[in-house]
Coordinates of C-alpha atoms and ligand atoms in Angstrom, one line a residue:
M29 CA 62.1 153.4 109.7
Q30 CA 58.4 152.5 109.6
E31 CA 56.9 151.6 113.0
L32 CA 55.3 148.2 112.8
G33 CA 52.2 146.7 114.3
R34 CA 52.5 145.2 117.8
L35 CA 51.1 142.0 119.1
E36 CA 48.8 143.9 121.4
D37 CA 47.2 145.5 118.3
L38 CA 45.8 142.1 117.3
P39 CA 42.5 140.8 118.8
Q40 CA 43.0 138.2 121.5
D41 CA 40.9 135.6 119.8
Y42 CA 43.0 135.9 116.6
R43 CA 46.2 135.6 118.7
D44 CA 44.8 132.5 120.4
A45 CA 43.9 131.0 117.0
L46 CA 47.5 131.5 115.8
T47 CA 48.9 130.0 118.9
A48 CA 46.6 127.0 118.6
Q49 CA 48.1 126.3 115.2
N50 CA 51.7 127.0 116.2
L51 CA 51.8 130.2 114.2
V52 CA 53.4 133.5 115.0
P53 CA 53.0 136.9 113.2
L54 CA 56.3 138.2 112.0
W55 CA 55.8 141.9 112.1
P56 CA 55.8 142.5 115.9
S57 CA 59.2 140.8 116.0
L58 CA 60.6 141.8 112.6
R59 CA 62.8 144.7 114.0
A60 CA 64.2 142.4 116.8
V61 CA 65.3 139.7 114.4
L62 CA 66.5 142.1 111.7
P63 CA 67.6 145.2 113.6
P64 CA 68.5 148.2 111.3
G65 CA 72.2 148.7 110.5
E66 CA 73.8 146.3 112.9
P67 CA 73.0 143.4 115.2
I68 CA 72.0 143.8 118.9
P69 CA 74.6 141.6 120.6
R70 CA 73.9 139.6 123.7
T71 CA 77.6 139.3 124.3
Q72 CA 78.7 141.9 126.8
P73 CA 82.3 143.1 127.2
T74 CA 83.5 140.9 130.1
C75 CA 86.8 140.4 131.7
W76 CA 88.1 137.6 134.0
S77 CA 91.0 138.2 136.3
Y78 CA 93.4 135.2 136.3
Q79 CA 94.4 135.8 139.9
D80 CA 90.7 135.8 141.1
L81 CA 89.9 132.8 138.9
R82 CA 93.0 130.9 140.0
S83 CA 92.3 130.9 143.7
L84 CA 88.7 129.6 143.1
L85 CA 90.0 127.0 140.7
L86 CA 92.6 125.7 143.2
K87 CA 89.7 125.6 145.8
A88 CA 87.8 123.4 143.3
G89 CA 90.9 121.2 143.4
E90 CA 90.3 120.7 147.2
L91 CA 86.5 120.4 147.0
T92 CA 86.0 118.1 144.0
P93 CA 88.2 115.1 143.2
I94 CA 89.0 114.6 139.5
E95 CA 86.9 111.4 139.5
K96 CA 83.9 113.5 140.4
A97 CA 84.6 116.1 137.7
E98 CA 86.2 114.4 134.7
R99 CA 87.2 117.8 133.6
R100 CA 87.8 120.2 136.6
V101 CA 86.8 123.4 134.9
L102 CA 85.4 126.8 135.8
V103 CA 83.6 128.2 132.9
L104 CA 84.1 131.9 131.9
A105 CA 80.4 132.8 131.3
N106 CA 79.2 136.0 129.7
P107 CA 76.4 137.5 131.8
G108 CA 74.8 138.9 128.6
H109 CA 74.0 135.3 127.6
G110 CA 73.0 134.2 131.1
L111 CA 75.7 132.5 133.2
E112 CA 73.9 129.1 133.0
K113 CA 74.4 129.1 129.2
M114 CA 78.2 128.9 129.7
Q115 CA 78.9 131.1 126.7
A116 CA 81.6 133.7 126.3
S117 CA 80.0 134.7 123.0
S118 CA 77.4 133.2 120.7
T119 CA 79.9 130.6 119.4
I120 CA 82.8 130.6 121.9
Y121 CA 83.0 128.7 125.2
L122 CA 85.9 129.4 127.6
G123 CA 86.9 127.3 130.5
M124 CA 89.9 127.3 132.9
Q125 CA 90.9 123.8 133.7
L126 CA 93.0 122.5 136.6
L127 CA 94.9 119.2 136.7
L128 CA 96.8 118.3 139.9
P129 CA 99.9 116.2 140.0
G130 CA 99.2 112.5 139.3
E131 CA 95.6 113.2 138.1
W132 CA 94.2 111.9 134.9
A133 CA 91.2 113.2 132.9
P134 CA 89.9 110.2 131.0
S135 CA 89.9 109.7 127.3
H136 CA 86.9 110.9 125.3
R137 CA 86.0 112.5 122.0
H138 CA 83.3 114.9 121.1
T139 CA 81.8 116.8 118.2
P140 CA 82.8 120.3 119.4
N141 CA 86.4 121.4 118.6
A142 CA 88.6 122.4 121.4
V143 CA 92.0 124.1 121.9
R144 CA 94.0 124.5 125.0
M145 CA 96.1 127.6 125.7
I146 CA 98.5 126.6 128.5
V147 CA 98.6 129.1 131.4
E148 CA 100.6 127.7 134.2
G149 CA 102.7 124.7 135.4
E150 CA 104.9 122.0 133.8
G151 CA 104.7 118.3 133.4
A152 CA 101.1 117.8 132.1
Y153 CA 100.3 116.6 128.7
T154 CA 97.3 115.9 126.5
T155 CA 97.3 112.8 124.3
V156 CA 95.4 113.5 121.0
D157 CA 94.8 110.4 118.9
G158 CA 97.9 108.9 120.2
E159 CA 100.1 112.0 119.9
K160 CA 101.5 113.0 123.3
C161 CA 101.4 116.8 123.4
R162 CA 103.4 118.3 126.3
M163 CA 102.1 121.4 127.9
S164 CA 104.1 124.5 128.6
R165 CA 103.0 128.1 129.2
G166 CA 101.7 129.7 126.0
D167 CA 101.6 126.5 124.0
L168 CA 98.4 125.9 121.9
I169 CA 97.2 122.3 121.6
L170 CA 94.4 121.3 119.3
T171 CA 91.8 118.7 120.0
P172 CA 89.7 118.9 116.9
T173 CA 86.3 117.4 116.4
G174 CA 86.2 113.6 116.7
L175 CA 89.7 113.1 118.0
W176 CA 90.3 111.2 121.2
H177 CA 91.9 113.2 124.0
E178 CA 92.9 112.7 127.6
H179 CA 95.0 114.8 130.0
G180 CA 97.7 113.5 132.4
H181 CA 100.1 115.1 134.7
E182 CA 103.6 113.9 135.6
G183 CA 104.8 117.0 137.3
D184 CA 104.7 118.2 140.9
A185 CA 102.6 121.4 140.9
P186 CA 99.2 122.3 139.6
V187 CA 98.8 122.8 135.9
I188 CA 96.1 125.2 134.5
W189 CA 95.0 125.9 131.0
L190 CA 92.4 127.8 129.1
D191 CA 90.0 125.7 127.0
V192 CA 88.4 127.3 124.0
L193 CA 85.6 125.4 122.3
D194 CA 83.0 126.0 119.7
L195 CA 80.6 124.2 122.1
P196 CA 77.8 126.9 122.1
L197 CA 77.5 126.7 118.3
V198 CA 77.6 122.9 118.1
Y199 CA 75.2 122.6 121.0
Y200 CA 72.8 125.1 119.3
M201 CA 73.0 122.9 116.2
E202 CA 71.9 120.0 118.3
A203 CA 75.1 118.2 117.2
S204 CA 76.9 118.1 120.5
Y205 CA 77.8 114.8 122.1
V206 CA 80.7 112.8 123.6
T207 CA 81.9 109.3 123.4
E208 CA 83.9 107.8 126.3
G209 CA 87.0 105.7 125.6
K210 CA 89.8 103.7 127.1
A211 CA 93.2 105.2 127.9
Q212 CA 95.1 105.7 124.7
A213 CA 98.5 104.2 123.8
V214 CA 101.0 106.9 123.0
T215 CA 102.1 106.4 119.4
S216 CA 103.9 109.6 118.7
E217 CA 105.3 112.8 120.2
G218 CA 106.7 116.0 118.9
T219 CA 105.5 115.6 115.3
E220 CA 105.0 119.4 115.2
R221 CA 108.8 119.6 114.7
A222 CA 108.2 118.5 111.1
Y223 CA 106.5 121.8 110.5
Q224 CA 108.9 124.0 112.4
R225 CA 110.1 126.0 109.4
G226 CA 107.7 128.0 107.4
G227 CA 107.8 127.5 103.6
V228 CA 108.7 123.8 103.7
V229 CA 106.5 120.8 104.6
P230 CA 107.4 117.1 104.9
T231 CA 107.0 115.2 101.6
P232 CA 108.3 111.7 102.4
M233 CA 108.6 109.9 99.0
F234 CA 107.1 112.9 97.3
S235 CA 103.8 112.7 99.1
R236 CA 102.1 115.3 101.3
S237 CA 100.2 114.5 104.5
E238 CA 96.5 113.9 104.0
Q239 CA 95.7 114.3 107.6
R240 CA 93.0 116.8 108.3
Y241 CA 94.9 118.0 111.4
P242 CA 98.6 117.4 110.6
M243 CA 99.8 119.7 113.5
L244 CA 98.3 119.5 117.0
R245 CA 100.8 121.4 119.1
Y246 CA 102.0 125.0 118.5
P247 CA 104.8 125.6 121.0
W248 CA 104.9 129.1 122.3
V249 CA 108.7 129.3 121.9
D250 CA 108.2 128.9 118.1
V251 CA 105.2 131.3 117.9
R252 CA 107.0 133.9 120.0
A253 CA 110.1 133.6 117.8
A254 CA 107.9 134.0 114.6
L255 CA 106.4 137.2 116.0
Q256 CA 109.8 138.6 116.9
A257 CA 111.1 137.6 113.5
L258 CA 108.2 139.3 111.8
D259 CA 108.8 142.5 113.8
V260 CA 112.5 142.5 112.9
S261 CA 112.0 141.7 109.2
Q262 CA 109.0 144.0 108.7
P263 CA 109.4 146.9 111.2
D264 CA 106.6 148.9 109.4
V265 CA 104.0 146.1 109.5
E266 CA 100.7 147.4 110.8
A267 CA 100.2 144.6 113.3
V268 CA 102.8 142.0 114.4
Q269 CA 100.3 139.1 114.2
V270 CA 100.4 135.5 113.2
A271 CA 97.6 133.0 112.7
Y272 CA 97.5 129.4 113.8
V273 CA 97.0 127.5 110.6
N274 CA 97.0 124.1 109.1
P275 CA 100.6 124.0 107.7
E276 CA 99.6 121.7 104.8
T277 CA 96.8 123.9 103.5
G278 CA 97.4 127.3 105.0
A279 CA 93.7 127.4 106.1
A280 CA 92.7 128.2 109.7
C281 CA 93.7 125.3 112.0
Q282 CA 90.1 124.5 112.8
N283 CA 86.8 124.8 110.9
I284 CA 84.8 127.1 113.2
L285 CA 87.0 129.2 115.5
G286 CA 90.1 131.1 114.4
Y287 CA 93.2 131.7 116.5
S288 CA 96.1 134.1 116.3
A289 CA 98.9 135.6 118.4
L290 CA 99.6 139.3 118.5
M291 CA 102.7 141.1 119.7
L292 CA 102.3 144.7 120.7
R293 CA 105.6 146.5 120.6
P294 CA 106.6 148.6 123.6
S295 CA 104.0 151.4 124.0
E296 CA 102.3 150.4 120.8
V297 CA 98.7 151.4 120.2
L298 CA 96.8 149.4 117.7
N299 CA 93.4 150.3 116.3
L300 CA 91.4 147.3 115.1
P301 CA 88.4 148.1 112.8
A302 CA 84.9 146.9 113.7
R303 CA 84.5 143.3 112.5
S304 CA 81.5 141.1 112.6
T305 CA 83.1 138.6 115.0
A306 CA 83.1 138.6 118.8
M307 CA 86.7 138.3 120.0
V308 CA 88.5 136.8 123.0
F309 CA 91.8 138.3 124.2
H310 CA 94.1 136.4 126.5
Q311 CA 97.3 137.9 127.9
I312 CA 100.2 135.5 127.4
E313 CA 102.9 137.9 128.4
G314 CA 103.1 141.5 129.5
S315 CA 100.1 143.9 130.0
A316 CA 97.7 145.3 127.4
T317 CA 94.7 147.5 127.7
V318 CA 91.7 146.6 125.5
S319 CA 89.4 149.7 124.9
L320 CA 86.0 149.9 123.4
A321 CA 83.8 153.1 123.2
S322 CA 81.9 151.9 126.3
T323 CA 84.5 150.3 128.5
E324 CA 88.1 149.2 128.8
F325 CA 90.0 146.3 130.4
T326 CA 93.6 146.3 131.5
L327 CA 94.9 142.7 131.2
V328 CA 97.9 141.4 133.1
D329 CA 99.4 137.9 133.0
A330 CA 96.8 135.3 131.9
D331 CA 93.8 137.6 132.2
T332 CA 91.1 137.0 129.6
C333 CA 88.4 139.2 128.1
C334 CA 85.6 138.9 125.6
I335 CA 84.1 141.6 123.5
P336 CA 81.1 141.6 121.0
G337 CA 81.5 142.0 117.3
Y338 CA 80.8 145.2 115.2
V339 CA 82.7 147.5 117.5
P340 CA 86.1 149.1 116.9
V341 CA 88.8 148.1 119.5
R342 CA 91.9 149.8 120.6
L343 CA 94.8 147.8 122.0
R344 CA 97.6 149.4 124.0
N345 CA 100.8 147.9 125.4
N346 CA 101.2 149.3 128.9
S347 CA 104.9 148.8 129.0
A348 CA 107.4 151.3 127.4
D349 CA 110.2 148.8 127.2
Q350 CA 108.7 145.2 127.0
P351 CA 106.5 143.7 124.3
A352 CA 103.1 142.4 125.2
F353 CA 101.7 139.2 123.7
L354 CA 98.0 138.4 123.3
F355 CA 96.3 135.2 122.2
I356 CA 93.1 136.0 120.2
A357 CA 90.2 133.8 119.4
D358 CA 87.2 134.6 117.1
D359 CA 84.7 132.9 114.8
A360 CA 86.0 134.4 111.6
P361 CA 86.5 130.9 109.9
L362 CA 82.9 130.1 110.5
Q363 CA 81.6 133.6 109.4
K364 CA 83.8 133.5 106.3
K365 CA 82.4 130.1 105.3
L366 CA 78.9 131.4 105.8
G367 CA 79.5 134.6 103.9
V368 CA 78.5 136.9 106.8
Y369 CA 82.0 138.1 107.7
E370 CA 82.5 141.9 107.6
V371 CA 85.2 144.4 108.3
R372 CA 83.8 147.9 108.7
V373 CA 86.2 150.7 107.8
Ligands
GTQ120 O1 89.3 118.9 128.4 O2 88.1 117.6 127.1 O3 86.5 122.9 129.2 O4 85.5 117.9 127.1 C1 85.0 121.3 128.3 C2 84.7 120.1 127.8 C3 87.3 120.8 128.5 C4 88.2 118.6 127.8 C5 86.2 121.6 128.7 C6 85.7 119.2 127.6 C7 87.0 119.5 128.0

């Protein structure tokens, strides 16, 4: 590839004249913004140990009362982006949130979409536009863009969950803001039961739901059972994986980030092709090793890692007799809408 002229090759008075007019020559930066063959990611493969994170998060529970935090969260920041940017990847934000018994995280709504993957504890709930969503280990709860949400805790031990938001993207778009609200009245609970069986949806009086987000809570017991049923019914399937979708449309459950759950059978090794999306892996149960050419991470219970796009990934279940379950997040829905999604085979 042709080597291009550098900034230093230009006379200083010419460079100053450009700067004075808010102008920049393209050619010294052309190879940086359009690198040959594939992108140069900022996102570095990064792993966060739950046990290390957990003790620091519980310490935050002692140091900072909920009133002084609103959301008591430690952000899983990718050093490749700079920690202060609070990004796991270019589009994905990850935070581990702690709520102590009796605490309340007040109602608000914001433009970024969020989901919660529950990690530990019983008795907490998120109310989303009036729907009380109870939290148990492995449950996925959506708080999509613009929906009111608040967190409460009626149990007697700390509750911890992983927040996944498209905050970096929405912030970059200069579209990120929050509105504070009053405590919500609970108007419904458990409406996800209406979508518990695949292939049928509620049609009261022959009409389908027109809600943009008809299902807000995906209980882990159901997702786990779906994975096991898939494994039993299709023993040769290449990957025992299910996507979290809008049950009315079949589309990804949110507009920007995509979520799935994967079961690795005992000792299974799964080779994922290089795809254009960065990915987050979170261990729900068991232990898996995530390997790239450059590095590998062994995940145990509730550990989380992030890897850049455009690299092949190998997943391995470290147990010979137990399945391993992973929660996966990426920005495939966004990339597909934009037309930049690729799988490299
Ligand atoms: O629980 O509403 O990790 O608004 C970051 C921003 C959690 C939340 C985060 C938020 C929340």
